[in-house]
XYZ file of C-alpha atoms in Angstrom:
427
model
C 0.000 0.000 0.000
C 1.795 3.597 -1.095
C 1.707 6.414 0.900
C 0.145 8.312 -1.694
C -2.690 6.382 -1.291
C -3.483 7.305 2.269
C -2.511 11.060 1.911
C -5.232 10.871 -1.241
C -7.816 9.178 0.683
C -10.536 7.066 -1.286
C -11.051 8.882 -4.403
C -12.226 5.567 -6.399
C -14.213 3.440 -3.999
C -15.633 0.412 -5.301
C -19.588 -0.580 -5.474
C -20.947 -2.526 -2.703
C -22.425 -5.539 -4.943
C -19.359 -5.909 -6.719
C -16.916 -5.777 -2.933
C -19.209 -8.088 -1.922
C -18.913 -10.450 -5.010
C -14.655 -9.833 -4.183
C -14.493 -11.183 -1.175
C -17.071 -13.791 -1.192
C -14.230 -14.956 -4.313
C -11.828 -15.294 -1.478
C -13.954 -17.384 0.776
C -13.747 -20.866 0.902
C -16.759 -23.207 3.032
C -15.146 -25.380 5.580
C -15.494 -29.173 5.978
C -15.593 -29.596 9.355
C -18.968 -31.675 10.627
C -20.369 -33.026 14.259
C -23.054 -35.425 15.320
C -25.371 -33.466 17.074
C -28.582 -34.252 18.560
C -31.801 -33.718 16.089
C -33.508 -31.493 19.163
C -30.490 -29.255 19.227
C -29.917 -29.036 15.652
C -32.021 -25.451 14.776
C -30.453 -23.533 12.390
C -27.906 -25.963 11.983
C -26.214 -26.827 8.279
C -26.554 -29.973 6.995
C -23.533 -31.858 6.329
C -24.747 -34.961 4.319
C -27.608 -36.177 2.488
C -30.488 -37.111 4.625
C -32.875 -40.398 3.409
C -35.522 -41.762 5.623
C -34.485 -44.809 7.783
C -37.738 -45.950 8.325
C -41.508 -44.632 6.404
C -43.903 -42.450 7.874
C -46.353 -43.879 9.334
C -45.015 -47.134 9.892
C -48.259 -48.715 9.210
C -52.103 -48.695 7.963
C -53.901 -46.217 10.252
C -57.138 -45.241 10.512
C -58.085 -41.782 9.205
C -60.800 -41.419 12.099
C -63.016 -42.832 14.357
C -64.569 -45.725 13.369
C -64.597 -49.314 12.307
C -62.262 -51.158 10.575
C -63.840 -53.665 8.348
C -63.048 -55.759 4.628
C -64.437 -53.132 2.284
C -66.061 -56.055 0.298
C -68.111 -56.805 3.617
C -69.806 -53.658 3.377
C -71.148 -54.075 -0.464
C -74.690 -53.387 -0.591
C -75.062 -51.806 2.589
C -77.369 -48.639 2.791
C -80.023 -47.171 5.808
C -82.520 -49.884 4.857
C -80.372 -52.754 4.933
C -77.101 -53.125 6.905
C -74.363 -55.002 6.663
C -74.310 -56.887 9.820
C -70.653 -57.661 10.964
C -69.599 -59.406 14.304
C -67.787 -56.523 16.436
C -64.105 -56.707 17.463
C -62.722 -55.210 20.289
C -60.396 -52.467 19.912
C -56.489 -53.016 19.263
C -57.308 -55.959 17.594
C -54.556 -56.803 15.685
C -56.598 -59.244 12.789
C -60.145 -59.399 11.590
C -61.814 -62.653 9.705
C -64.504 -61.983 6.663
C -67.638 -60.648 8.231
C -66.176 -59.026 10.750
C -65.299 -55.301 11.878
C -63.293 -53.910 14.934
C -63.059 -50.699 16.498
C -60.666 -48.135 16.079
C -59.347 -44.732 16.660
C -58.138 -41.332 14.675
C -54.435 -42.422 13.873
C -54.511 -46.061 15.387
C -53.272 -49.196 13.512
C -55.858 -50.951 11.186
C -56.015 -54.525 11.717
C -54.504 -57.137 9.487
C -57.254 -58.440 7.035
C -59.200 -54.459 6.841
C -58.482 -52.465 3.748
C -61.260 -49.690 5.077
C -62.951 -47.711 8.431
C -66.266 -47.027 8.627
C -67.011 -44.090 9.770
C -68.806 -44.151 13.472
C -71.889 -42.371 12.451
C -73.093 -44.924 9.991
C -72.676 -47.987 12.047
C -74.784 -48.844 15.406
C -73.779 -51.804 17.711
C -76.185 -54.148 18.209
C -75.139 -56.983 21.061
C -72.382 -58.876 19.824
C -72.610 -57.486 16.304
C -72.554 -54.166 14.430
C -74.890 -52.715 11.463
C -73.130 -50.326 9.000
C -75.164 -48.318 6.880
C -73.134 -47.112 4.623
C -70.842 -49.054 1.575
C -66.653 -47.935 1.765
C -64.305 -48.614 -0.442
C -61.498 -50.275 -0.540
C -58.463 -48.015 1.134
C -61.539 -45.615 2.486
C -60.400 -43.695 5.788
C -56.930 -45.551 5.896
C -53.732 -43.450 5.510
C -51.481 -46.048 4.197
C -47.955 -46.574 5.782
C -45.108 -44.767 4.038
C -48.193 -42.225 2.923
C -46.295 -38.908 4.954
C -42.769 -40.427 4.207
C -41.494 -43.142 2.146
C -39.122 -45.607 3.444
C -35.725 -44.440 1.689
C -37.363 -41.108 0.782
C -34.299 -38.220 0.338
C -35.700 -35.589 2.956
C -32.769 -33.149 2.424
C -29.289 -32.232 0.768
C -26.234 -31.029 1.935
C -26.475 -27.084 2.599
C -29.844 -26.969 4.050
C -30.730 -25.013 6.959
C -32.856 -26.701 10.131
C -36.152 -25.236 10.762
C -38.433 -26.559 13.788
C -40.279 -28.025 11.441
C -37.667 -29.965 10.183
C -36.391 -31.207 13.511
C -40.168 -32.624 14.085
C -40.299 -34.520 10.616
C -36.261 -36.399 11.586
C -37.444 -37.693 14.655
C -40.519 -39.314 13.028
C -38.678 -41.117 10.875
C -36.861 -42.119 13.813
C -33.640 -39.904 13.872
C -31.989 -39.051 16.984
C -28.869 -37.209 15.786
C -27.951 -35.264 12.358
C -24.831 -34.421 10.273
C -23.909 -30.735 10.395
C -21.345 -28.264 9.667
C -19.517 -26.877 13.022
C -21.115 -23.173 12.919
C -17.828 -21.145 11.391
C -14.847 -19.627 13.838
C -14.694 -15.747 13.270
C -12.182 -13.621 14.865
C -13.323 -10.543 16.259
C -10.142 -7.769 17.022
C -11.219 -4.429 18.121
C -8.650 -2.103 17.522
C -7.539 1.227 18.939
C -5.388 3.189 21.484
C -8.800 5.123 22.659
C -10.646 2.299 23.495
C -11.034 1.158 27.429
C -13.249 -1.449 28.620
C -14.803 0.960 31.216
C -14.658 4.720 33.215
C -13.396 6.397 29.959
C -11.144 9.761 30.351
C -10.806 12.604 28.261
C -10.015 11.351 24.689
C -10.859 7.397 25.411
C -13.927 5.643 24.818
C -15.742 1.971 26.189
C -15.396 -0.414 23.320
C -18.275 -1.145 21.620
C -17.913 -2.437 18.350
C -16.420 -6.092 18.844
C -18.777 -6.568 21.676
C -21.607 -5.886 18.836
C -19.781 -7.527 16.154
C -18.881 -10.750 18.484
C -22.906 -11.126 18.894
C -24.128 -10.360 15.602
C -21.816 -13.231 14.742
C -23.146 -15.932 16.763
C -27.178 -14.124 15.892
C -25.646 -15.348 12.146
C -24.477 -18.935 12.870
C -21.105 -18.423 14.200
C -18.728 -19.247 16.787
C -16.796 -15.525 17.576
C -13.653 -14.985 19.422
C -14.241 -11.791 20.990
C -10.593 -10.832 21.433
C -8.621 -7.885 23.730
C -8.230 -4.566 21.993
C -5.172 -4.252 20.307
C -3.909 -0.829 20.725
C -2.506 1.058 17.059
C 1.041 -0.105 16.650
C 1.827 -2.020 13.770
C 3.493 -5.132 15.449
C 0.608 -5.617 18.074
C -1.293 -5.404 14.738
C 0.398 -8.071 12.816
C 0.734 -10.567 15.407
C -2.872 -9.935 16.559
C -3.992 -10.866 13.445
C -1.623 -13.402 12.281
C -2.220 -14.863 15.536
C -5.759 -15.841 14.228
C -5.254 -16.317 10.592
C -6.889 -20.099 11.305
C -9.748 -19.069 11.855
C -12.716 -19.342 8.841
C -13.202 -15.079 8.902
C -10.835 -12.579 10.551
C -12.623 -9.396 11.257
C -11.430 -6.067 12.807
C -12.848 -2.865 13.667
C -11.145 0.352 14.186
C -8.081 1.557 11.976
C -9.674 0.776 8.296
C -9.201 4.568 7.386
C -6.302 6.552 5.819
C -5.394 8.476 8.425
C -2.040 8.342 10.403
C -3.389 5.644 13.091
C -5.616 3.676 10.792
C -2.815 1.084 10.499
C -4.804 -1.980 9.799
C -5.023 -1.535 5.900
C -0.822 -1.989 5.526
C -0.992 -4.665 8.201
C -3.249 -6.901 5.875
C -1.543 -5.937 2.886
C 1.569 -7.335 4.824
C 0.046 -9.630 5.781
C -1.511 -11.032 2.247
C -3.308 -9.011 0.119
C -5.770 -6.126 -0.095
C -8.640 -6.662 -2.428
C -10.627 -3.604 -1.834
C -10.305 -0.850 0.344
C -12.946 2.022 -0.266
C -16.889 1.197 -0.659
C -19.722 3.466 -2.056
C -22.172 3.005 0.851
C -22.675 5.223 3.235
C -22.307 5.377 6.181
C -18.807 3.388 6.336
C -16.989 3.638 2.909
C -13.518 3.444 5.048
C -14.416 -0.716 5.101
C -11.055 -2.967 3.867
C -11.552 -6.280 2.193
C -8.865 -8.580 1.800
C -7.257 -12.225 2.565
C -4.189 -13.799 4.178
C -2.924 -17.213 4.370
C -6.433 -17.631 2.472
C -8.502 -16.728 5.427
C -10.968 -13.318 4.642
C -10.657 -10.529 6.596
C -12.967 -7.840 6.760
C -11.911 -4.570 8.647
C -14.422 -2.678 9.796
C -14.592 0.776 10.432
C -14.761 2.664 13.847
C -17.611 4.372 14.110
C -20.350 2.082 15.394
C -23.237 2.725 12.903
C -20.489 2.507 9.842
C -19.324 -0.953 11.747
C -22.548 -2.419 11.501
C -23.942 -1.160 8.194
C -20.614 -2.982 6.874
C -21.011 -6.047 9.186
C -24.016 -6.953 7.814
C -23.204 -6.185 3.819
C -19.962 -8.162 4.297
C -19.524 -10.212 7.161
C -22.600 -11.393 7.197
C -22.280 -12.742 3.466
C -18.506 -13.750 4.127
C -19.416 -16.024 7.618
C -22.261 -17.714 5.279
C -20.014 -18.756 2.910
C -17.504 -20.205 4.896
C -20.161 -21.953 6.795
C -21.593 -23.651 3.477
C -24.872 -21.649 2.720
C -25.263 -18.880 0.845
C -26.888 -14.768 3.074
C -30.695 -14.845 2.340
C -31.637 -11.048 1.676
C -32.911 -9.566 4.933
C -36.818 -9.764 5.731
C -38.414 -6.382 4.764
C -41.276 -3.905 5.685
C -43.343 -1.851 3.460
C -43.494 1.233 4.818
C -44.278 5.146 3.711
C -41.459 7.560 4.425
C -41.941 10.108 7.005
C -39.308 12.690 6.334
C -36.817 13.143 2.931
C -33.340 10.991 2.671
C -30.463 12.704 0.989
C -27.960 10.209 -0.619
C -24.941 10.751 -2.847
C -25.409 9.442 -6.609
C -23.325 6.627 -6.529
C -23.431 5.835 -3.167
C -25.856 3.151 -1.636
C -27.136 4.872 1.424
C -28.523 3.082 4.301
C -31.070 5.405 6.542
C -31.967 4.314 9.553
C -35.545 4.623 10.108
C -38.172 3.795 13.283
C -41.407 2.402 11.992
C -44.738 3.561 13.692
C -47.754 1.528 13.300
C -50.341 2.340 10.249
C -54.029 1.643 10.074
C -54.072 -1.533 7.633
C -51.356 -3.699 9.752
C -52.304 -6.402 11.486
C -51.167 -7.148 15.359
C -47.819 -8.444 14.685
C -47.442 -5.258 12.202
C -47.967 -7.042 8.690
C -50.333 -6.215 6.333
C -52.524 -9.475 5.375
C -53.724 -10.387 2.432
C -54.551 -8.606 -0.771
C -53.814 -5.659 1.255
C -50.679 -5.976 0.847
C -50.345 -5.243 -2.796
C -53.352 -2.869 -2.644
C -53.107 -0.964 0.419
C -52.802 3.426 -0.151
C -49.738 4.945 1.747
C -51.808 5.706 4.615
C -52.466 2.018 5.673
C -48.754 1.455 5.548
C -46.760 1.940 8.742
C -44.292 5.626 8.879
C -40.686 4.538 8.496
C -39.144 7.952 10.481
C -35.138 8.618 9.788
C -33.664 8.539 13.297
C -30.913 9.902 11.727
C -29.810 9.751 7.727
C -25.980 10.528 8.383
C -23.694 10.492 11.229
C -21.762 7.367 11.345
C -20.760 7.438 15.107
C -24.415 7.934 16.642
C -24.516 4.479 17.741
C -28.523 5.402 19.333
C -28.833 6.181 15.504
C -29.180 2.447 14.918
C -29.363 1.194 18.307
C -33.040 2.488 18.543
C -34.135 1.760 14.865
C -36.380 -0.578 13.720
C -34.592 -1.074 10.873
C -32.885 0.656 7.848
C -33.806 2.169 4.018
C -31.310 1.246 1.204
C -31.018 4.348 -1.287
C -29.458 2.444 -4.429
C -26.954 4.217 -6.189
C -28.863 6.188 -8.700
C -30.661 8.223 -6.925
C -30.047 11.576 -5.238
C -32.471 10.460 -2.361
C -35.840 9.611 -1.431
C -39.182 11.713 -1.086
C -41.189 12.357 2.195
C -44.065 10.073 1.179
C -42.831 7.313 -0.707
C -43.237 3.629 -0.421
C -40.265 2.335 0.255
C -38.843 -1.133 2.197
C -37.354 -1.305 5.595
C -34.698 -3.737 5.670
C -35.074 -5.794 8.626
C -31.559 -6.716 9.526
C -31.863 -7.454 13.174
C -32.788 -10.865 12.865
C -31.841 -14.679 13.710
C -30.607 -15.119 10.360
C-alpha cells in the first residue's frame, strides 16, 4: 500500500455488490462436521444427504373414528339394509370376513381391513354391528409410508434446520444429524482510545467487537471476541496473524487513511488487499482482503459505519464459509416520514423507526390482498432517526430497521413507499 494512497484518501471506492462479489471470491466453506442431537440441531447446516431410515407412518392407520372392516363386507349396505358384521374389540390386531373392529383417529388398522367405517353410519347391536353405509377399498386408511417413504431423500447437503424440520427427523426415527460446526470468526477491536470501562478525556468503552462478536453468533457463528489491540503495527500483525486459522478474521477500528488507521498496511503485509474504499454510506472506510487464504474484513470505527458494513460483508462472508449462501434480509413496506439525501453513486442506508399504520395487522404485517393494494396511509411511517452520522450508535441502536437508497438516486421523497430492511434478525 503507497503512501500516496493514504494522503489521497478514497477517491475511487468500489460498489458494494461488486466488494461483496470480491471477497465472497476469497472465501472458501469449511469441511468440518459433528453429530449433534436432532432437538439441538435449529439452524444448523446440513452436512450430508439425509434419506428416511424408516416410512412415515409405519403402518395402515385409521383416518378417524370408526370401524375397521373388509371393504367387500360392506357391499350393498345402505339405511334400509345393513351389513351386519360381528364386532371386534379395539387393538385388535386381525379381523376374519364378516367381521369389523373398532378403532381410533391415527390407530393401527387390523390385518385383514383395507377400510374404516365411519362411526356415524354404524350402530352396535349386542355382539354385532350394522353399517349403513358401503366404503371402499383403502376408504379412511392413511397407508404406511403415505407422509414419508421408506428411503425417501428428505434433504441435501447445505440446508438449513427449521423446527419443522427437527419434528419430521425424529418421526422417521432420527436421533442425531450431520452438520457443519457453525464457522470460527475472529473478532479484534482495535484502537489506542478504546477502554473497557470509566473512559477519560479522549478514550472511549469499546463497543464495536462486543456488537460484532454477537451479531456473529445471531448469524451462525462461533466468535472470538478478542482484547483490543492498541494502534502499533506489530501488536497489529501478530494480533492478526495470531488468528489467521480461523474461517473469517474481522477487525474494527483503523480501516481509514489516516495516520493511526494502520490496519489496511498490516493486511496488505500480511496477504493481500482486495478492496479498500466502498460506495455506501455510512462506512466507505471498510477494507476487504485475505491472508494465508482466510478473509478478513476490517471494519470501520464508528459504530453505525461498523454495523452497516457487518451486515453487507460479514454477514455474506461467515455464510459462505459456513456452506450456505446470506438470504436477503426480511423487509417492511413502509411510507417515508421525512426526505433521505444520498450521494449518486453511493448506496445509502437510513436508519428509520417504523410507527404503526391503520391496515397492519397485530404483529405489524399487512394481510392479504392488502398488501399489494393498500394506499400509503395504511402502511406503517418509516421515520429517519438519523440519515448521516456514522458514530451515533442510538442512531441504529433504537431503529427498527434501515432504508437502502441504491446508487442512482439523489435520495428519497417524504411520502414514498419504500422497504425497511429488517436486519436485526436470527438469520
Amino acid at each position: 500500500m503507497s503512501h500516496d494512497r493514504r494522503e489521497s484518501g478514497f477517491k475511487r471506492r468500489t460498489r458494494v455488490a461488486d466488494a461483496r462479489a470480491t471477497l465472497l471470491d476469497a472465501v472458501s466453506p469449511h469441511d468440518r462436521t459433528e453429530s449433534v442431537p436432532v432437538g439441538g440441531a435449529d439452524g444448523r447446516v446440513i452436512a450430508e444427504p439425509i434419506d428416511a431410515p424408516s416410512p412415515v407412518p409405519g403402518y395402515d392407520r385409521a383416518a378417524m373414528d370408526g370401524y375397521a372392516v373388509r371393504a367387500s363386507d360392506t357391499f350393498g349396505a345402505g339405511d334400509r339394509s345393513p351389513a351386519v358384521l360381528s364386532a371386534r374389540p379395539a387393538e385388535t390386531e386381525s379381523i376374519a370376513p364378516d367381521e369389523a373392529a373398532r378403532v381410533h383417529t391415527g390407530s393401527a388398522v387390523p390385518e385383514g381391513a383395507d377400510a374404516v367405517v365411519m362411526i356415524e353410519q354404524v350402530e352396535s347391536v349386542g355382539d354385532d354391528v350394522e353399517v349403513f353405509d358401503a366404503v371402499a377399498t383403502g376408504e379412511n386408511v392413511g397407508e404406511a409410508g403415505e407422509d414419508v417413504a421408506a428411503g425417501q431423500r428428505l434433504y441435501e447437503p447445505g440446508h438449513v434446520l427449521r423446527p419443522s424440520d427437527l419434528g419430521l427427523l425424529r418421526s422417521v426415527g432420527l436421533d442425531e444429524v450431520a452438520v457443519r460446526e457453525p464457522p470460527e470468526v475472529a473478532v479484534i477491536p482495535t484502537g489506542e482510545e478504546l477502554v473497557e470501562s470509566d473512559p477519560g478525556p479522549g478514550e472511549v468503552i469499546e463497543t464495536n467487537g462486543l456488537t460484532v462478536s454477537r451479531l456473529v453468533e445471531r448469524w451462525g457463528g462461533e466468535a472470538r471476541y478478542r482484547d483490543v489491540v492498541t494502534d502499533d503495527p506489530d501488536a497489529l500483525r501478530e494480533a492478526v496473524a495470531a488468528d489467521l486459522d480461523a474461517d473469517v478474521v474481522v477487525t474494527t477500528g483503523g480501516s481509514s487513511v489516516g495516520e493511526r488507521d494502520l490496519i489496511p498496511e498490516v493486511v496488505d503485509g500480511l496477504g493481500e488487499v482486495l478492496v479498500h474504499g466502498v460506495a455506501l454510506k455510512p462506512g466507505h472506510p471498510v477494507c476487504l482482503g485475505r491472508a494465508e487464504g482466510t478473509p478478513i474484513v476490517s471494519l470501520p470505527g464508528y459504530p453505525v459505519a461498523c454495523i452497516v458494513n457487518a451486515a453487507q460483508f460479514l454477514r455474506p462472508a461467515l455464510k459462505r464459509a459456513g456452506g450456505v449462501d446470506a438470504d436477503p434480509f426480511p423487509t417492511r413496506r413502509a411510507t417515508l416520514g421525512r426526505k433521505v439525501a444520498s450521494e449518486p453513486g453511493v448506496r445509502t442506508f437510513a436508519r428509520v423507526s417504523l410507527s404503526a399504520g391503520d391496515g397492519e395487522g397485530d404483529d405489524g404485517s399487512v394481510d392479504g390482498d392488502e398488501a399489494d393494494d393498500a394506499d400509503g396511509d395504511d402502511l406503517p411511517t418509516a421515520t429517519p432517526t438519523r440519515a448521516s452520522g456514522s458514530g451515533i450508535l442510538s442512531s441504529v441502536a433504537l431503529a427498527d430497521g434501515w432504508v437502502v437508497v441504491p446508487e442512482p438516486r439523489e435520495g428519497l421523497d417524504a411520502g414514498e413507499t419504500v422497504d425497511v430492511e429488517l436486519w436485526e434478525v436470527n438469520a
